[in-house]
Structures are given as C-alpha cells and as structure tokens.
Amino acid sequence: MLKTEIQKLIEAAIAQLEYSYVPYSDFRVGAALLAQNGRVYTGCNIENAAYTPTNCAERTAFFKAVSEGVRDFRAICVVGGPQGRLASYTPPCGVCRQVMMEFCRPEEFEIILAKSKEDYKVCTLKELLPQGFGPENL
Ligand code: THU
C-alpha cells in the first residue's frame, strides 16, 4: 500500500477514538477497514455492562461493511490505548483475527498497527494468525 493510503486509514482510525464507548475499561480503540471497492468502513469498540457483549473496533468495522453487502477487503488500521492515548500498538484480539480470516486472504490482507501517522507497522493476517482455520478448511 502507498504511504498516503496508509496515512488516510490511520487518520480515519484515530477519528474513531472519540466515539469509542468504554465506561468499563477506558481503553479506546479505533479501526478503519479499506474495502477492495475503495470505501473505508470505520469502527470503535463498544462495551457493555454485562462485559461479554462488548464488540471490538475491528469487528464493528467488519460488520458494518458486511451488513452493507461488502465482503472484499484490502487492509485494516487499528489504533488504541488507555484514555485514547496511543502509547503502544494495539494488535487485534484473537476473535477479531478469526473474523478477518472469514473474509480475507491471509497472505494478502494487511493489518496496520499505528501510534501516529508516522509511527506504524504493517503485517499480514497470515503473520498474525498462522495456520488459521477459515472457510477453505470446511
Ligand atoms: N479491544 C478492541 O476494540 N480491539 C482489540 O483488538 C483489542 C481489544 C477493546 C475491547 C475492550 O473494549 C477494550 O479494548 C479492552 O479490552
């Protein structure tokens, strides 16, 4: 991906931190998912008093896209931190990696972990979920 494309996703993910609903952890996460059609689907984490219904930022973005008929993706950017301070990278949790596995080619789908527009690293889903179980295993 071009650096300008990456930076656009980072900006979109950071903008989501404001909407993050985190009364229990105070850990804000924002995501920006780039579809093959060029559209960007954003997401934030949404917590719940019963804890387990909490939805991660990444899954919010994926489910927004899929619920609008979009299933082909290029990349996702994830940012997060306590009180929304981006002190370190926020890698996707295992459940979110599995959701990515459902819709993305692991060797091609890029995951951008960012602390700022200049400080980021890019990895593939294959790197974060080696030997993952996906639709092709059924
Ligand atoms: N969280 C995400 O939104 N994405 C991740 O990949 C890691 C965890 C959220 C869930 C919860 O609201 C908070 O971060 C602390 O776990």
Coordinates of N, CA, C and O and ligand atoms in Angstrom, one line a residue:
M1 N 0.8 -1.2 0.0 CA 0.0 0.0 0.0 C 0.9 1.2 0.0 O 1.9 1.3 0.6
L2 N 0.4 2.3 -0.6 CA 1.1 3.6 -0.6 C 1.0 4.2 0.8 O 0.1 4.0 1.5
K3 N 2.1 4.9 1.1 CA 2.1 5.6 2.4 C 0.9 6.5 2.6 O 0.4 6.6 3.7
T4 N 0.6 7.2 1.5 CA -0.6 8.1 1.6 C -1.9 7.4 1.9 O -2.7 7.9 2.7
E5 N -2.0 6.2 1.3 CA -3.2 5.4 1.6 C -3.2 5.0 3.1 O -4.3 5.0 3.8
I6 N -2.1 4.5 3.5 CA -1.9 4.1 4.9 C -2.3 5.2 5.9 O -3.0 5.1 6.8
Q7 N -1.7 6.4 5.6 CA -2.0 7.5 6.5 C -3.4 8.0 6.5 O -3.9 8.4 7.5
K8 N -4.1 7.8 5.4 CA -5.5 8.1 5.4 C -6.3 7.2 6.3 O -7.2 7.6 7.0
L9 N -5.9 5.9 6.3 CA -6.6 4.9 7.2 C -6.3 5.2 8.6 O -7.1 5.1 9.5
I10 N -5.0 5.6 8.9 CA -4.6 5.9 10.3 C -5.5 7.1 10.8 O -6.0 7.1 11.9
E11 N -5.6 8.1 10.0 CA -6.4 9.3 10.3 C -7.9 8.9 10.6 O -8.4 9.3 11.6
A12 N -8.4 8.0 9.8 CA -9.8 7.6 10.0 C -9.9 6.8 11.3 O -10.9 6.9 12.0
A13 N -9.0 5.9 11.6 CA -9.0 5.1 12.8 C -8.9 6.0 14.0 O -9.6 5.8 15.0
I14 N -8.0 7.0 14.0 CA -7.8 7.9 15.1 C -9.1 8.7 15.4 O -9.5 8.9 16.5
A15 N -9.8 9.1 14.3 CA -11.0 9.9 14.5 C -12.1 9.1 15.2 O -13.0 9.6 15.9
Q16 N -12.0 7.7 15.1 CA -13.0 6.9 15.7 C -12.9 6.8 17.3 O -13.8 6.5 18.0
L17 N -11.7 7.2 17.8 CA -11.4 7.1 19.2 C -12.5 7.9 20.0 O -12.8 7.6 21.1
E18 N -12.9 9.0 19.4 CA -13.9 9.9 20.0 C -15.2 9.1 20.3 O -15.9 9.4 21.3
Y19 N -15.6 8.2 19.4 CA -16.9 7.5 19.5 C -16.8 6.2 20.3 O -17.8 5.6 20.7
S20 N -15.6 5.8 20.6 CA -15.4 4.6 21.4 C -16.2 4.7 22.7 O -16.1 5.7 23.5
Y21 N -17.0 3.6 23.0 CA -17.8 3.6 24.2 C -17.2 2.6 25.2 O -17.3 1.4 25.1
V22 N -16.5 3.2 26.2 CA -15.6 2.4 27.1 C -15.7 2.8 28.5 O -14.8 3.1 29.2
P23 N -17.0 2.7 29.1 CA -17.1 3.1 30.5 C -16.4 2.1 31.5 O -16.2 2.5 32.6
Y24 N -16.1 0.9 31.0 CA -15.6 -0.1 31.9 C -14.0 -0.2 31.9 O -13.4 -0.3 32.9
S25 N -13.5 -0.2 30.7 CA -12.0 -0.3 30.6 C -11.3 1.0 30.4 O -10.1 1.1 30.6
D26 N -12.0 2.0 29.9 CA -11.4 3.3 29.5 C -10.3 3.1 28.4 O -9.4 3.9 28.3
F27 N -10.3 2.0 27.7 CA -9.3 1.6 26.7 C -10.0 1.9 25.3 O -10.9 1.1 24.9
R28 N -9.6 2.9 24.7 CA -10.3 3.3 23.4 C -9.6 2.7 22.2 O -8.3 2.7 22.2
V29 N -10.4 2.1 21.3 CA -9.8 1.5 20.1 C -10.6 2.1 18.9 O -11.8 2.2 18.9
G30 N -9.9 2.4 17.9 CA -10.5 2.8 16.6 C -9.9 2.0 15.5 O -8.8 1.5 15.5
A31 N -10.8 1.7 14.5 CA -10.4 0.9 13.3 C -10.9 1.6 12.0 O -11.9 2.2 12.0
A32 N -10.1 1.4 10.9 CA -10.6 1.8 9.6 C -10.2 0.7 8.6 O -9.1 0.3 8.5
L33 N -11.3 0.2 8.0 CA -11.2 -1.0 7.1 C -11.4 -0.6 5.7 O -12.4 0.0 5.3
L34 N -10.3 -0.9 4.9 CA -10.4 -0.5 3.5 C -10.9 -1.7 2.6 O -10.3 -2.7 2.6
A35 N -12.0 -1.4 1.9 CA -12.6 -2.5 1.1 C -11.9 -2.4 -0.3 O -11.3 -1.4 -0.7
Q36 N -12.1 -3.5 -1.0 CA -11.5 -3.5 -2.4 C -12.1 -2.5 -3.3 O -11.5 -2.0 -4.3
N37 N -13.4 -2.1 -3.0 CA -14.1 -1.1 -3.8 C -13.6 0.3 -3.5 O -14.2 1.3 -4.0
G38 N -12.6 0.5 -2.5 CA -12.1 1.8 -2.2 C -12.8 2.5 -1.0 O -12.3 3.5 -0.5
R39 N -13.9 1.9 -0.6 CA -14.6 2.5 0.5 C -13.9 2.2 1.9 O -13.3 1.1 2.0
V40 N -14.0 3.1 2.8 CA -13.4 2.9 4.1 C -14.6 2.7 5.1 O -15.5 3.6 5.2
Y41 N -14.6 1.6 5.9 CA -15.6 1.4 6.9 C -14.9 1.6 8.3 O -13.9 0.9 8.6
T42 N -15.4 2.4 9.1 CA -14.8 2.7 10.4 C -15.5 2.0 11.5 O -16.6 1.5 11.4
G43 N -14.8 1.8 12.6 CA -15.4 1.2 13.8 C -14.7 1.6 15.1 O -13.5 2.0 15.1
C44 N -15.4 1.5 16.2 CA -14.9 1.7 17.5 C -15.3 0.6 18.4 O -16.2 -0.2 18.1
N45 N -14.6 0.4 19.6 CA -15.1 -0.6 20.5 C -16.3 -0.1 21.3 O -16.4 1.1 21.6
I46 N -17.2 -1.0 21.5 CA -18.5 -0.7 22.2 C -18.7 -1.7 23.3 O -18.9 -2.8 23.1
E47 N -18.5 -1.2 24.6 CA -18.6 -2.0 25.7 C -20.0 -2.2 26.2 O -20.9 -1.5 25.8
N48 N -20.1 -3.1 27.2 CA -21.5 -3.4 27.7 C -21.4 -3.7 29.2 O -20.4 -4.3 29.6
A49 N -22.4 -3.4 30.0 CA -22.4 -3.6 31.4 C -22.3 -5.1 31.7 O -21.8 -5.5 32.8
A50 N -22.7 -6.0 30.8 CA -22.6 -7.4 31.0 C -21.2 -7.9 30.5 O -21.0 -9.1 30.4
Y51 N -20.4 -7.0 30.1 CA -19.0 -7.3 29.6 C -18.9 -8.1 28.4 O -18.3 -7.7 27.4
T52 N -19.4 -9.4 28.3 CA -19.1 -10.2 27.2 C -19.8 -9.7 25.9 O -19.3 -10.0 24.8
P53 N -20.9 -8.9 25.9 CA -21.4 -8.4 24.6 C -20.5 -7.4 24.0 O -20.8 -6.9 22.9
T54 N -19.4 -7.0 24.6 CA -18.5 -5.9 24.1 C -18.1 -6.3 22.7 O -17.8 -7.4 22.4
N55 N -18.1 -5.3 21.8 CA -17.7 -5.5 20.4 C -16.4 -4.7 20.2 O -16.3 -3.5 20.5
C56 N -15.4 -5.4 19.7 CA -14.1 -4.7 19.4 C -14.3 -3.7 18.2 O -15.2 -3.9 17.3
A57 N -13.4 -2.8 18.1 CA -13.4 -1.8 17.0 C -13.3 -2.5 15.6 O -14.0 -2.1 14.7
E58 N -12.5 -3.5 15.5 CA -12.3 -4.2 14.2 C -13.5 -4.8 13.8 O -13.9 -4.8 12.6
R59 N -14.2 -5.5 14.7 CA -15.4 -6.2 14.3 C -16.5 -5.3 14.0 O -17.4 -5.5 13.1
T60 N -16.6 -4.2 14.7 CA -17.6 -3.1 14.4 C -17.4 -2.7 12.9 O -18.4 -2.7 12.1
A61 N -16.2 -2.5 12.5 CA -15.9 -2.1 11.1 C -16.3 -3.2 10.1 O -17.0 -2.9 9.1
F62 N -15.9 -4.4 10.4 CA -16.2 -5.5 9.5 C -17.7 -5.7 9.4 O -18.2 -5.9 8.3
F63 N -18.4 -5.7 10.5 CA -19.8 -6.0 10.5 C -20.6 -4.8 9.8 O -21.6 -5.1 9.1
K64 N -20.1 -3.6 9.9 CA -20.7 -2.5 9.2 C -20.6 -2.8 7.7 O -21.6 -2.7 6.9
A65 N -19.4 -3.2 7.2 CA -19.2 -3.4 5.8 C -20.0 -4.6 5.3 O -20.8 -4.5 4.3
V66 N -19.9 -5.7 6.0 CA -20.6 -6.9 5.6 C -22.1 -6.7 5.6 O -22.8 -7.2 4.7
S67 N -22.6 -6.0 6.5 CA -24.1 -5.7 6.6 C -24.5 -4.8 5.4 O -25.7 -4.6 5.2
E68 N -23.6 -4.2 4.7 CA -23.9 -3.4 3.6 C -23.6 -4.1 2.3 O -23.5 -3.5 1.2
G69 N -23.3 -5.4 2.4 CA -23.0 -6.2 1.2 C -21.6 -6.3 0.7 O -21.3 -6.8 -0.4
V70 N -20.7 -5.7 1.5 CA -19.3 -5.6 1.1 C -18.5 -6.7 1.8 O -18.6 -6.9 3.0
R71 N -17.8 -7.5 1.0 CA -17.1 -8.7 1.6 C -15.6 -8.8 1.2 O -15.0 -9.8 1.5
D72 N -15.2 -7.9 0.4 CA -13.8 -8.0 -0.1 C -13.0 -6.8 0.4 O -13.3 -5.7 0.2
F73 N -11.9 -7.2 1.1 CA -11.1 -6.2 1.8 C -9.6 -6.2 1.5 O -9.1 -7.3 1.2
R74 N -9.0 -5.1 1.7 CA -7.6 -4.9 1.4 C -6.8 -4.8 2.7 O -5.7 -5.4 2.8
A75 N -7.3 -4.0 3.6 CA -6.4 -3.7 4.8 C -7.3 -3.1 5.9 O -8.4 -2.6 5.7
I76 N -6.8 -3.2 7.1 CA -7.4 -2.5 8.3 C -6.3 -1.9 9.1 O -5.2 -2.4 9.3
C77 N -6.7 -0.7 9.6 CA -5.8 0.0 10.5 C -6.4 0.0 11.9 O -7.6 0.2 12.0
V78 N -5.6 -0.3 12.9 CA -6.1 -0.3 14.3 C -5.2 0.6 15.2 O -4.0 0.5 15.1
V79 N -5.9 1.4 16.0 CA -5.2 2.2 16.9 C -5.9 2.1 18.3 O -7.1 1.9 18.3
G80 N -5.2 2.3 19.4 CA -5.8 2.3 20.6 C -4.9 2.5 21.8 O -3.7 2.5 21.7
G81 N -5.5 2.8 23.0 CA -4.7 2.9 24.2 C -5.6 3.4 25.3 O -6.7 3.8 25.1
P82 N -5.1 3.3 26.5 CA -5.8 3.8 27.7 C -6.1 5.3 27.6 O -5.2 6.1 27.2
Q83 N -7.3 5.7 27.8 CA -7.8 7.0 27.6 C -7.6 7.6 26.2 O -7.6 8.8 26.0
G84 N -7.4 6.6 25.3 CA -7.2 7.0 23.9 C -5.8 7.5 23.6 O -5.6 8.1 22.5
R85 N -4.9 7.4 24.5 CA -3.5 7.8 24.3 C -2.8 6.6 23.5 O -2.7 5.5 24.0
L86 N -2.2 6.9 22.4 CA -1.6 5.9 21.5 C -0.2 5.6 21.9 O 0.7 5.9 21.2
A87 N 0.0 5.1 23.1 CA 1.4 4.9 23.6 C 2.0 3.6 23.0 O 3.2 3.6 22.9
S88 N 1.2 2.6 22.6 CA 1.8 1.5 22.0 C 0.8 0.9 20.9 O -0.3 1.4 20.8
Y89 N 1.3 0.0 20.2 CA 0.4 -0.6 19.1 C -0.7 -1.4 19.8 O -0.5 -2.0 20.9
T90 N -1.8 -1.5 19.1 CA -2.9 -2.3 19.6 C -3.2 -3.4 18.6 O -4.0 -3.2 17.6
P91 N -2.6 -4.6 18.8 CA -2.9 -5.7 17.8 C -4.3 -6.3 18.0 O -4.7 -6.3 19.1
P92 N -4.9 -6.7 16.9 CA -6.3 -7.3 17.1 C -6.3 -8.5 18.0 O -5.4 -9.3 17.9
C93 N -7.4 -8.6 18.7 CA -7.5 -9.8 19.6 C -7.8 -11.1 18.7 O -8.0 -11.0 17.5
G94 N -7.7 -12.2 19.3 CA -7.9 -13.5 18.6 C -9.2 -13.6 17.9 O -9.3 -14.1 16.8
V95 N -10.3 -13.1 18.6 CA -11.6 -13.2 18.0 C -11.7 -12.4 16.7 O -12.2 -12.8 15.7
C96 N -11.1 -11.2 16.7 CA -11.1 -10.3 15.5 C -10.3 -10.9 14.4 O -10.6 -10.8 13.3
R97 N -9.2 -11.5 14.8 CA -8.3 -12.2 13.7 C -9.1 -13.3 13.1 O -9.0 -13.5 11.9
Q98 N -9.9 -14.0 13.8 CA -10.8 -15.1 13.3 C -11.8 -14.5 12.3 O -12.1 -15.1 11.3
V99 N -12.4 -13.4 12.7 CA -13.4 -12.7 11.8 C -12.7 -12.3 10.5 O -13.3 -12.4 9.4
M100 N -11.5 -11.8 10.6 CA -10.7 -11.4 9.4 C -10.5 -12.6 8.5 O -10.6 -12.5 7.3
M101 N -10.2 -13.7 9.2 CA -10.0 -15.0 8.5 C -11.2 -15.4 7.6 O -11.0 -16.1 6.6
E102 N -12.3 -15.0 8.0 CA -13.6 -15.4 7.3 C -13.7 -14.7 6.0 O -14.2 -15.2 5.0
F103 N -13.2 -13.4 5.9 CA -13.4 -12.6 4.7 C -12.2 -12.2 4.0 O -12.3 -11.6 2.9
C104 N -11.0 -12.5 4.5 CA -9.8 -12.0 3.9 C -8.8 -13.1 3.5 O -8.8 -14.1 4.2
R105 N -8.0 -12.9 2.4 CA -7.0 -13.8 2.1 C -5.8 -13.5 3.0 O -5.2 -12.4 3.0
P106 N -5.4 -14.5 3.9 CA -4.4 -14.2 4.9 C -3.1 -13.7 4.4 O -2.4 -12.9 5.1
E107 N -2.6 -14.2 3.2 CA -1.3 -13.7 2.7 C -1.4 -12.3 2.2 O -0.4 -11.7 2.1
E108 N -2.6 -11.8 1.9 CA -2.7 -10.5 1.2 C -3.3 -9.4 2.1 O -2.9 -8.2 1.9
F109 N -4.1 -9.8 3.0 CA -4.8 -8.8 3.9 C -3.8 -8.2 4.8 O -3.1 -8.8 5.6
E110 N -3.7 -6.8 4.8 CA -2.7 -6.1 5.6 C -3.4 -5.5 6.8 O -4.4 -4.9 6.8
I111 N -2.6 -5.6 7.9 CA -3.1 -5.1 9.2 C -2.1 -4.0 9.6 O -0.9 -4.3 9.8
I112 N -2.6 -2.8 9.7 CA -1.7 -1.6 10.0 C -1.9 -1.3 11.5 O -3.0 -0.9 11.9
L113 N -0.8 -1.4 12.3 CA -0.8 -1.0 13.7 C -0.1 0.3 13.8 O 1.0 0.4 13.3
A114 N -0.8 1.3 14.4 CA -0.3 2.6 14.3 C -0.3 3.3 15.7 O -1.2 3.0 16.5
K115 N 0.7 4.1 15.9 CA 0.7 5.0 17.1 C 0.5 6.5 16.7 O 0.2 7.3 17.5
S116 N 0.8 6.7 15.4 CA 0.6 8.1 14.8 C 0.7 7.9 13.3 O 1.0 6.8 12.8
K117 N 0.5 9.0 12.6 CA 0.6 8.9 11.1 C 2.0 8.6 10.6 O 2.2 8.1 9.5
E118 N 3.0 8.8 11.5 CA 4.4 8.5 11.1 C 4.9 7.2 11.7 O 5.9 6.6 11.2
D119 N 4.3 6.8 12.8 CA 4.8 5.6 13.5 C 3.8 4.5 13.4 O 2.8 4.4 14.1
Y120 N 4.1 3.6 12.4 CA 3.2 2.4 12.2 C 4.0 1.2 11.7 O 5.1 1.4 11.3
K121 N 3.3 0.1 11.8 CA 3.9 -1.1 11.2 C 2.8 -1.9 10.5 O 1.7 -1.9 10.9
V122 N 3.2 -2.6 9.4 CA 2.3 -3.3 8.6 C 2.6 -4.8 8.7 O 3.7 -5.2 8.5
C123 N 1.6 -5.6 8.9 CA 1.8 -7.1 8.8 C 0.6 -7.7 8.1 O -0.4 -7.1 7.9
T124 N 0.8 -9.0 7.8 CA -0.4 -9.6 7.1 C -1.1 -10.4 8.1 O -0.6 -10.8 9.2
L125 N -2.4 -10.8 7.7 CA -3.2 -11.7 8.6 C -2.5 -13.0 8.8 O -2.5 -13.6 9.9
K126 N -1.8 -13.5 7.8 CA -1.1 -14.8 7.9 C 0.0 -14.7 9.0 O 0.2 -15.7 9.7
E127 N 0.6 -13.5 9.1 CA 1.6 -13.4 10.2 C 1.0 -13.4 11.6 O 1.6 -13.9 12.5
L128 N -0.2 -12.8 11.7 CA -0.9 -12.7 13.0 C -1.7 -13.9 13.3 O -2.0 -14.1 14.5
L129 N -2.1 -14.7 12.3 CA -2.9 -15.9 12.5 C -2.3 -17.0 11.7 O -3.0 -17.4 10.7
P130 N -1.1 -17.5 12.0 CA -0.6 -18.6 11.2 C -1.4 -19.9 11.3 O -2.0 -20.1 12.4
Q131 N -1.6 -20.6 10.2 CA -2.3 -21.8 10.2 C -3.8 -21.6 10.7 O -4.3 -22.5 11.4
G132 N -4.3 -20.5 10.4 CA -5.7 -20.2 10.8 C -6.7 -21.1 10.1 O -6.5 -21.6 9.1
F133 N -7.8 -21.2 10.8 CA -9.0 -22.0 10.3 C -9.9 -21.1 9.6 O -10.4 -20.1 10.2
G134 N -10.2 -21.4 8.3 CA -11.1 -20.5 7.5 C -12.1 -21.3 6.7 O -12.1 -22.5 6.8
P135 N -12.8 -20.6 5.9 CA -13.9 -21.2 5.0 C -13.3 -22.3 4.2 O -14.0 -23.3 3.9
E136 N -12.0 -22.2 3.8 CA -11.5 -23.2 2.9 C -11.1 -24.5 3.6 O -10.9 -25.6 3.0
N137 N -11.2 -24.5 4.9 CA -10.9 -25.7 5.7 C -12.1 -26.6 5.9 O -12.0 -27.7 6.3
L138 N -13.3 -26.0 5.5 CA -14.5 -26.8 5.7 C -14.8 -27.7 4.5 O -14.5 -27.4 3.4
Ligands
THU1 N1 -10.4 -4.1 22.0 C1 -10.7 -3.8 20.7 O1 -11.6 -3.0 20.4 N2 -9.9 -4.4 19.8 C2 -8.9 -5.2 20.1 O2 -8.3 -5.8 19.1 C3 -8.4 -5.4 21.4 C4 -9.4 -5.0 22.5 C5 -11.3 -3.5 23.1 C6 -12.2 -4.4 23.8 C7 -12.4 -3.6 25.1 O3 -13.5 -2.7 24.9 C8 -11.1 -2.9 25.3 O4 -10.5 -2.9 24.1 C9 -10.3 -3.6 26.4 O5 -10.1 -4.9 26.1

